[in-house]
Every structure is written in C-alpha cells, then in structure tokens.
Amino acid sequence: MKRIAIDGRLILPHMSGIGRALIGLGGALAELDAADLAFELWVQRGLPADHPVRSLARPNLRLVELPAAHMSLRAQARLPLEALRRRPDLYHYPHFDLPWAVPGRVIVTIYDLKYLANPDFFPRQRQLRRLAVALLTRFACRRAARVLCPSAFTAGDLRARLGAPPAKLRVTPLGVAPRFFERLSPAELQDFRRRSGLEAPYLLCVGERRPHKNLPGLIEAYARLSAGRQNPPRLAIVGRPYAGYRAPEALVERLGLGERVRFIDYIADADLPALYQAAELFCLLSRYEGFGLPVLEAMASGAPVIAAECGALPEVAGGAARLTPPADPEQTAAALAGLLTGGAERESAIAGGLERARQFTWERCARLTIAAYREALAA
C-alpha cells in the first residue's frame, strides 16, 4: 500500500479558500475506493475541536498534527524532517512555496499566479519579493513529478509566464459541496439574517479584500445601480481585509454609500449556504482568478451570478453567468439591474447556474487527483 501525505497546514481556524479546497478534496479521497492508497492530512496543531477538518478522519485518512505554521521559517526545516521521519511514498504540497529540502516524490498544486500576473495587484510587494515568488514557483514546478491546476487557465498561465513543462501539468477542477444545493427553510434563512445583520435584501460578493478582486469596480457599479432606485438592495462584501489596502472602504465613504454597503470580515463556514441563498444575486468582478469557487457555490445555492470576463471565471462559469468587463461599471450596473428585475433572464441564470454547478464535484476532483498521484508514483 502506498502512503500519500497531503500538506493541509493552510486549513486555518478561520477557513480560507485553499483550506476549504483541501477539506473538499480530503473528504472525497477518504470516500473513494482506492484500496492500494492510504492518506495522511498534515494539519497545524491547535485547530479547534469542532473544526470541520476533524470530521475527515477515516481508516484510510489520518490527521497528523504538526507544530509548524504555513510559510514559516520553522516549516522550511520541520517539513523535510517530518517527511524523513514519516517517509510517505508521495508528498502533496498545495502551494507554490515548496520547502527546498523535502525528500522523495513530490506533487504540488498551483492555484494561480496572482502575485506575478500584475504588479498593480500588490503595490506594496517589492520587486525582490515578486522575484522570490517566481523562483519558488519555478522550483516547485521543476521539483514536482506532477503539477495540479484547478483550471486550464492556470495551466496556461504557468506555461506562458514560467515555462512550466506541459507534460507535468494536470487540470483538476475544484468541486461544490452538496450542502450548497440543499435548500434551507424560510425560518432558517430568517434566523441567519437576524444573526448576521443582513435582514434587508442584499447583493453579495465573497472573497478576501485584495486589490485583484476589483472591489472598487463593483462598488462603482453598485453606485450607478443605486442612483436610479428608491430602495436599492444593500451590497454585502464578505471577506477579511488585506493589510495596508483600504481602497474599497475609502471609495464607499467618498461616494456616500456607508449605509448601503456592508463589509463583513468573516462568516462561519457553516453559514455559507445561508449567506448565498439569502442573497438577491452574486457578483465577482476580479481582474484575475485561478478558479473562482464562490461563483459555483452561489450558482448551486440558486443565486444568479455576474462575473468578470477575464481569468478563469469564463471557464468556470461556462456560459451560466452574465459576464461583464471588470473595468466597465456602467455595463456591470446594467447587468445587475437586468438580473434584479426578475423574469426570463433571471430565471434562466438561476437554472443555468444550477446545471453548471452540478458538473463540479469533489468526487471528480479526487478521481483526477488520484490519477495524478498514480502517475507521480510511477514516474
């Protein structure tokens, strides 16, 4: 039996995108019939007892706690030592900063190249840091037997920007958890609205408030939408702030939208289905995305979706979202108005979104990942 260690230290106490992807993949791997493989999920020590990762433990998937946080100097030494001690047949690292001294066979996941795609996304990131990210990502691609990408867009970006070998690249699209398709009762939704303070109708955007998410573009579009309406829905932007970046908050203040736009740093993972289902619609205008899982989760929850026509978003949406240029708030405002009005356009967006979201399952992601594991083990 081959033992595969999956580095899950990006599963944090407050769930992030990569952490949720690791939990989705881990749960599906544990349920698949792969009798010749055993999995270990390496997580950071001290996660809460009720954390969702605790429910993944199975006879073929063990949770192993490590005292080294992700992207710490300690991890650069601790991870290679842990790999030497535990001797997995394959080590799966889900980020670009693969520790240099990890022994044995390695497979990596590169979700995106946002730190390299456009320096304007991260203006405080110095040239030396961008160079370090590029070198680390190139090293990870060279060192790994296979490189997993959530989208064909990311695979193409790796080839174009860093010369990643095409023979190593494997596209393993992420999945949508079944809970997002399960409809909550009116009472459950009302309880969520009361607890979260989102009792008025709202438009929704989910994602950390980083520059590449283009939140100012969304806020500009929302301002145009609101200008022509007596009682416009609120705008809820859910995601933690990014250090040193306050352009979205400053724009809301400058446009006088303080009472209409609500910034929420964190919503419990268990409340995400209710967050999407209670929304009037979902909008993600990122200037760059390596996948865009919130788009599919919103679709699965029955929310019509507007997305930027760039990055991996058109690939993920597959024609089921209304696509708009991220730099054109006027066109986005028109799209928002069209989907809010109701009628055939809104119903078509909801039905198309549900059909599209059903095509993305964690089981499929796990089967594609296992196929890449077997290729790496045989390499």
Short mmCIF file of C-alpha atoms in Angstrom, two decimals, residues 1-352:
data_model
loop_
_atom_site.label_atom_id
_atom_site.label_comp_id
_atom_site.label_asym_id
_atom_site.label_seq_id
_atom_site.Cartn_x
_atom_site.Cartn_y
_atom_site.Cartn_z
CA MET A 1 0.00 0.00 0.00
CA LYS A 2 1.30 3.46 -0.93
CA ARG A 3 1.11 6.25 1.66
CA ILE A 4 0.35 9.76 0.45
CA ALA A 5 0.87 12.77 2.71
CA ILE A 6 -1.19 15.88 1.88
CA ASP A 7 0.05 19.09 3.47
CA GLY A 8 -3.05 20.69 4.95
CA ARG A 9 -1.49 23.42 7.06
CA LEU A 10 -3.40 26.01 5.03
CA ILE A 11 -6.53 24.71 6.76
CA LEU A 12 -6.83 27.57 9.23
CA PRO A 13 -9.07 28.20 12.27
CA HIS A 14 -10.99 30.71 10.11
CA MET A 15 -11.48 28.92 6.82
CA SER A 16 -9.84 30.31 3.68
CA GLY A 17 -10.31 29.33 0.03
CA ILE A 18 -7.39 26.90 -0.13
CA GLY A 19 -8.31 25.44 3.25
CA ARG A 20 -11.85 24.75 2.08
CA ALA A 21 -10.49 23.19 -1.12
CA LEU A 22 -8.24 20.89 0.92
CA ILE A 23 -11.17 19.80 3.08
CA GLY A 24 -13.30 19.13 0.00
CA LEU A 25 -10.53 17.08 -1.62
CA GLY A 26 -9.67 15.23 1.60
CA GLY A 27 -13.26 14.24 2.27
CA ALA A 28 -13.69 12.90 -1.27
CA LEU A 29 -10.40 10.99 -1.19
CA ALA A 30 -11.46 9.31 2.05
CA GLU A 31 -14.71 8.13 0.45
CA LEU A 32 -13.23 6.71 -2.75
CA ASP A 33 -12.45 3.04 -3.18
CA ALA A 34 -8.67 3.21 -3.54
CA ALA A 35 -7.57 0.16 -1.57
CA ASP A 36 -3.92 0.49 -2.60
CA LEU A 37 -3.61 4.04 -1.22
CA ALA A 38 -3.62 5.42 2.32
CA PHE A 39 -3.75 9.14 3.04
CA GLU A 40 -2.38 11.40 5.76
CA LEU A 41 -3.56 15.00 6.07
CA TRP A 42 -0.91 17.06 7.84
CA VAL A 43 -2.56 19.95 9.71
CA GLN A 44 -1.28 22.60 12.04
CA ARG A 45 -1.51 21.92 15.75
CA GLY A 46 -4.19 23.64 17.80
CA LEU A 47 -7.18 23.72 15.42
CA PRO A 48 -10.48 23.94 17.36
CA ALA A 49 -12.10 20.68 18.42
CA ASP A 50 -15.20 21.49 16.35
CA HIS A 51 -13.25 22.45 13.22
CA PRO A 52 -14.67 20.84 10.02
CA VAL A 53 -11.35 19.08 9.37
CA ARG A 54 -11.94 16.82 12.38
CA SER A 55 -14.79 15.08 10.55
CA LEU A 56 -12.49 13.87 7.76
CA ALA A 57 -10.72 11.19 9.81
CA ARG A 58 -11.28 7.71 8.36
CA PRO A 59 -9.41 4.40 8.43
CA ASN A 60 -7.74 5.42 5.13
CA LEU A 61 -7.24 9.11 6.03
CA ARG A 62 -5.36 10.03 9.20
CA LEU A 63 -4.99 13.52 10.60
CA VAL A 64 -1.41 14.31 11.64
CA GLU A 65 -0.81 17.48 13.67
CA LEU A 66 2.40 19.44 13.10
CA PRO A 67 3.77 22.36 15.18
CA ALA A 68 4.83 24.39 12.13
CA ALA A 69 2.61 27.04 10.56
CA HIS A 70 2.46 27.51 6.80
CA MET A 71 5.08 29.81 5.21
CA SER A 72 7.13 29.97 8.42
CA LEU A 73 10.92 29.63 8.64
CA ARG A 74 10.37 26.76 11.02
CA ALA A 75 8.40 24.89 8.39
CA GLN A 76 11.30 25.04 5.93
CA ALA A 77 13.27 22.82 8.32
CA ARG A 78 10.46 20.95 10.05
CA LEU A 79 8.67 19.70 6.92
CA PRO A 80 11.73 17.94 5.42
CA LEU A 81 12.46 16.35 8.80
CA GLU A 82 8.84 15.23 9.14
CA ALA A 83 8.95 13.73 5.64
CA LEU A 84 12.16 11.87 6.52
CA ARG A 85 10.62 10.57 9.73
CA ARG A 86 7.24 9.53 8.30
CA ARG A 87 8.57 8.50 4.86
CA PRO A 88 5.43 8.89 2.72
CA ASP A 89 5.62 7.45 -0.77
CA LEU A 90 4.34 10.77 -2.12
CA TYR A 91 4.11 14.26 -0.61
CA HIS A 92 1.39 16.61 -1.93
CA TYR A 93 2.11 20.28 -1.30
CA PRO A 94 -0.77 22.66 -2.21
CA HIS A 95 1.12 25.94 -2.70
CA PHE A 96 3.96 27.50 -4.65
CA ASP A 97 6.49 27.73 -1.76
CA LEU A 98 7.53 24.07 -1.65
CA PRO A 99 10.25 23.61 1.02
CA TRP A 100 13.56 23.19 -0.78
CA ALA A 101 14.81 20.14 1.14
CA VAL A 102 11.71 17.91 1.11
CA PRO A 103 12.89 14.41 0.13
CA GLY A 104 11.22 11.80 -2.06
CA ARG A 105 8.49 12.08 -4.66
CA VAL A 106 6.52 15.33 -4.64
CA ILE A 107 3.37 16.64 -6.30
CA VAL A 108 2.24 20.28 -5.99
CA THR A 109 -0.92 22.30 -6.59
CA ILE A 110 -0.57 25.81 -8.01
CA TYR A 111 -3.92 27.57 -7.76
CA ASP A 112 -2.93 30.78 -9.57
CA LEU A 113 -0.14 33.23 -10.35
CA LYS A 114 -1.81 36.33 -8.93
CA TYR A 115 1.40 37.54 -7.31
CA LEU A 116 3.10 37.59 -10.72
CA ALA A 117 0.24 38.44 -13.10
CA ASN A 118 0.14 42.19 -12.47
CA PRO A 119 2.32 44.23 -10.09
CA ASP A 120 -0.61 46.61 -9.55
CA PHE A 121 -2.48 43.87 -7.68
CA PHE A 122 0.02 44.04 -4.82
CA PRO A 123 1.62 47.52 -4.88
CA ARG A 124 3.37 47.00 -1.51
CA GLN A 125 5.05 43.86 -2.78
CA ARG A 126 8.62 44.80 -3.65
CA GLN A 127 10.36 43.62 -6.79
CA LEU A 128 12.59 41.33 -4.72
CA ARG A 129 9.53 39.58 -3.26
CA ARG A 130 7.99 39.08 -6.71
CA LEU A 131 11.28 37.61 -7.90
CA ALA A 132 11.29 35.25 -4.90
CA VAL A 133 7.72 34.11 -5.68
CA ALA A 134 8.67 33.45 -9.31
CA LEU A 135 11.79 31.48 -8.30
CA LEU A 136 9.88 29.44 -5.73
CA THR A 137 7.09 28.63 -8.20
CA ARG A 138 9.59 27.64 -10.91
CA PHE A 139 11.38 25.42 -8.41
CA ALA A 140 8.11 23.78 -7.34
CA CYS A 141 7.22 23.03 -10.96
CA ARG A 142 10.67 21.58 -11.67
CA ARG A 143 10.85 19.53 -8.47
CA ALA A 144 7.34 18.05 -8.63
CA ALA A 145 6.53 14.94 -10.61
CA ARG A 146 3.13 16.45 -11.42
CA VAL A 147 1.67 19.95 -11.06
CA LEU A 148 -2.07 20.16 -10.39
CA CYS A 149 -4.02 23.23 -11.53
CA PRO A 150 -7.69 23.99 -10.81
CA SER A 151 -8.28 25.36 -14.31
CA ALA A 152 -6.95 25.24 -17.84
CA PHE A 153 -6.39 28.99 -17.44
CA THR A 154 -3.91 28.44 -14.59
CA ALA A 155 -2.16 25.67 -16.51
CA GLY A 156 -1.79 28.02 -19.49
CA ASP A 157 -0.53 30.81 -17.25
CA LEU A 158 2.13 28.51 -15.80
CA ARG A 159 3.30 27.61 -19.29
CA ALA A 160 3.28 31.21 -20.57
CA ARG A 161 4.79 33.00 -17.55
CA LEU A 162 7.14 30.41 -16.08
CA GLY A 163 7.72 27.87 -18.83
CA ALA A 164 6.22 25.01 -16.81
CA PRO A 165 6.59 21.67 -18.64
CA PRO A 166 3.19 20.82 -20.23
CA ALA A 167 3.77 17.09 -19.66
CA LYS A 168 3.65 17.66 -15.90
CA LEU A 169 0.51 19.79 -15.77
CA ARG A 170 -2.84 18.24 -14.83
CA VAL A 171 -6.12 20.15 -14.58
CA THR A 172 -8.14 19.06 -11.53
CA PRO A 173 -11.18 21.38 -11.23
CA LEU A 174 -12.48 22.01 -7.72
CA GLY A 175 -15.88 20.81 -6.54
CA VAL A 176 -19.03 22.12 -4.90
CA ALA A 177 -20.04 20.56 -1.60
CA PRO A 178 -23.56 19.00 -1.61
CA ARG A 179 -24.67 21.27 1.24
CA PHE A 180 -24.81 24.24 -1.14
CA PHE A 181 -27.55 22.52 -3.17
CA GLU A 182 -29.70 21.82 -0.07
CA ARG A 183 -32.40 24.45 0.31
CA LEU A 184 -32.87 25.99 3.74
CA SER A 185 -36.32 26.72 5.12
CA PRO A 186 -37.61 30.31 5.34
CA ALA A 187 -37.23 30.09 9.12
CA GLU A 188 -33.57 29.04 8.82
CA LEU A 189 -32.84 31.85 6.40
CA GLN A 190 -34.58 34.36 8.64
CA ASP A 191 -32.53 33.15 11.60
CA PHE A 192 -29.33 33.64 9.59
CA ARG A 193 -30.42 37.13 8.50
CA ARG A 194 -31.09 38.10 12.11
CA ARG A 195 -27.78 36.72 13.42
CA SER A 196 -25.71 38.29 10.63
CA GLY A 197 -27.50 41.62 10.48
CA LEU A 198 -28.37 41.06 6.81
CA GLU A 199 -32.13 41.43 7.17
CA ALA A 200 -32.56 43.81 4.22
CA PRO A 201 -32.27 42.45 0.63
CA TYR A 202 -28.63 42.39 -0.45
CA LEU A 203 -26.28 41.77 -3.36
CA LEU A 204 -23.31 39.61 -2.45
CA CYS A 205 -19.59 39.36 -3.13
CA VAL A 206 -17.38 36.84 -1.31
CA GLY A 207 -13.59 36.97 -1.18
CA GLU A 208 -10.68 38.50 0.70
CA ARG A 209 -10.47 42.24 0.07
CA ARG A 210 -7.32 42.14 -2.06
CA PRO A 211 -6.64 44.54 -4.94
CA HIS A 212 -7.09 41.92 -7.68
CA LYS A 213 -10.66 41.31 -6.51
CA ASN A 214 -11.57 44.67 -8.07
CA LEU A 215 -13.96 45.68 -5.30
CA PRO A 216 -13.78 49.37 -6.30
CA GLY A 217 -15.13 48.34 -9.71
CA LEU A 218 -18.04 46.54 -8.04
CA ILE A 219 -18.71 49.49 -5.72
CA GLU A 220 -18.72 51.91 -8.70
CA ALA A 221 -21.22 49.67 -10.50
CA TYR A 222 -23.36 49.44 -7.35
CA ALA A 223 -23.35 53.24 -7.01
CA ARG A 224 -24.70 53.56 -10.55
CA LEU A 225 -27.36 50.94 -9.85
CA SER A 226 -28.42 52.66 -6.63
CA ALA A 227 -28.64 56.11 -8.20
CA GLY A 228 -31.73 55.14 -10.19
CA ARG A 229 -33.63 53.26 -7.47
CA GLN A 230 -35.68 54.38 -4.50
CA ASN A 231 -34.97 51.39 -2.28
CA PRO A 232 -31.97 49.57 -3.75
CA PRO A 233 -30.78 46.35 -2.12
CA ARG A 234 -27.71 46.65 0.08
CA LEU A 235 -24.28 45.38 -1.00
CA ALA A 236 -22.62 42.82 1.29
CA ILE A 237 -18.88 42.27 0.77
CA VAL A 238 -17.77 39.26 2.80
CA GLY A 239 -14.07 38.59 3.29
CA ARG A 240 -11.29 39.68 5.55
CA PRO A 241 -9.38 42.91 4.80
CA TYR A 242 -5.94 42.88 3.23
CA ALA A 243 -3.15 44.57 5.19
CA GLY A 244 -2.50 48.13 4.04
CA TYR A 245 -5.29 48.15 1.44
CA ARG A 246 -8.35 50.27 2.14
CA ALA A 247 -9.40 51.42 -1.34
CA PRO A 248 -12.87 49.75 -1.12
CA GLU A 249 -13.68 51.34 2.24
CA ALA A 250 -12.37 54.73 1.10
CA LEU A 251 -14.47 54.62 -2.07
CA VAL A 252 -17.63 53.74 -0.13
CA GLU A 253 -17.01 56.75 2.12
CA ARG A 254 -16.27 59.06 -0.82
CA LEU A 255 -19.44 58.01 -2.68
CA GLY A 256 -21.59 58.37 0.43
CA LEU A 257 -22.63 54.71 0.42
CA GLY A 258 -21.81 53.99 4.04
CA GLU A 259 -25.35 52.94 4.99
CA ARG A 260 -25.81 50.75 1.91
CA VAL A 261 -22.52 48.83 1.73
CA ARG A 262 -21.69 46.37 4.48
CA PHE A 263 -18.16 44.94 4.92
CA ILE A 264 -18.16 41.65 6.84
CA ASP A 265 -14.75 40.25 7.71
CA TYR A 266 -15.87 36.70 8.39
CA ILE A 267 -18.89 34.42 8.13
CA ALA A 268 -18.72 30.97 9.74
CA ASP A 269 -18.20 28.21 7.20
CA ALA A 270 -21.43 26.53 8.33
CA ASP A 271 -23.35 29.70 7.42
CA LEU A 272 -22.09 30.00 3.83
CA PRO A 273 -25.08 28.21 2.22
CA ALA A 274 -27.45 30.58 4.01
CA LEU A 275 -25.33 33.59 3.00
CA TYR A 276 -25.64 32.67 -0.68
CA GLN A 277 -29.28 31.58 -0.56
CA ALA A 278 -30.42 34.78 1.14
CA ALA A 279 -28.71 36.98 -1.48
CA GLU A 280 -30.57 38.57 -4.39
CA LEU A 281 -27.62 37.83 -6.67
CA PHE A 282 -23.87 37.24 -6.57
CA CYS A 283 -21.21 39.33 -8.32
CA LEU A 284 -17.46 38.69 -8.66
CA LEU A 285 -15.56 41.20 -10.80
CA SER A 286 -11.99 40.01 -10.13
CA ARG A 287 -9.33 41.11 -12.58
CA TYR A 288 -7.63 37.75 -12.02
CA GLU A 289 -8.82 34.38 -10.68
CA GLY A 290 -7.22 30.96 -10.95
CA PHE A 291 -10.62 29.33 -10.43
CA GLY A 292 -13.37 31.21 -8.57
CA LEU A 293 -15.13 28.67 -6.35
CA PRO A 294 -17.61 31.23 -4.89
CA VAL A 295 -19.13 31.55 -8.38
CA LEU A 296 -20.10 27.87 -8.37
CA GLU A 297 -21.22 27.89 -4.74
CA ALA A 298 -23.51 30.83 -5.50
CA MET A 299 -24.90 29.02 -8.55
CA ALA A 300 -25.51 25.87 -6.50
CA SER A 301 -27.34 27.98 -3.93
CA GLY A 302 -29.74 29.36 -6.54
CA ALA A 303 -28.28 32.86 -6.85
CA PRO A 304 -27.93 34.39 -10.33
CA VAL A 305 -24.29 35.29 -10.99
CA ILE A 306 -22.42 38.15 -12.64
CA ALA A 307 -18.70 37.58 -13.22
CA ALA A 308 -15.80 39.35 -14.88
CA GLU A 309 -14.90 38.16 -18.34
CA CYS A 310 -11.25 37.53 -17.50
CA GLY A 311 -9.01 34.97 -15.79
CA ALA A 312 -10.57 31.58 -15.15
CA LEU A 313 -14.05 32.96 -14.48
CA PRO A 314 -15.47 32.42 -18.01
CA GLU A 315 -14.08 28.86 -17.98
CA VAL A 316 -15.68 28.11 -14.61
CA ALA A 317 -18.98 29.83 -15.33
CA GLY A 318 -19.34 28.03 -18.66
CA GLY A 319 -21.93 30.41 -20.05
CA ALA A 320 -24.15 30.23 -16.97
CA ALA A 321 -23.09 33.63 -15.60
CA ARG A 322 -23.62 37.09 -17.04
CA LEU A 323 -20.07 38.18 -17.97
CA THR A 324 -19.04 41.84 -17.92
CA PRO A 325 -15.73 43.71 -18.42
CA PRO A 326 -14.22 44.30 -14.96
CA ALA A 327 -13.31 47.90 -15.87
CA ASP A 328 -16.79 48.88 -17.10
CA PRO A 329 -19.03 49.75 -14.11
CA GLU A 330 -21.76 51.04 -16.41
CA GLN A 331 -22.13 47.67 -18.12
CA THR A 332 -21.98 45.86 -14.79
CA ALA A 333 -24.69 48.13 -13.37
CA ALA A 334 -26.90 47.28 -16.35
CA ALA A 335 -26.28 43.56 -15.76
CA LEU A 336 -27.16 43.96 -12.08
CA ALA A 337 -30.38 45.76 -12.97
CA GLY A 338 -31.33 43.11 -15.53
CA LEU A 339 -30.94 40.21 -13.11
CA LEU A 340 -32.66 42.04 -10.26
CA THR A 341 -35.73 42.79 -12.35
CA GLY A 342 -36.83 39.19 -12.48
CA GLY A 343 -38.47 37.49 -15.42
CA ALA A 344 -36.95 35.20 -18.02
CA GLU A 345 -33.35 36.49 -17.76
CA ARG A 346 -33.17 35.92 -14.01
CA GLU A 347 -34.87 32.51 -14.15
CA SER A 348 -32.55 31.40 -16.97
CA ALA A 349 -29.49 32.48 -14.97
CA ILE A 350 -30.65 30.54 -11.91
CA ALA A 351 -31.47 27.37 -13.86
CA GLY A 352 -28.27 27.54 -15.90
#
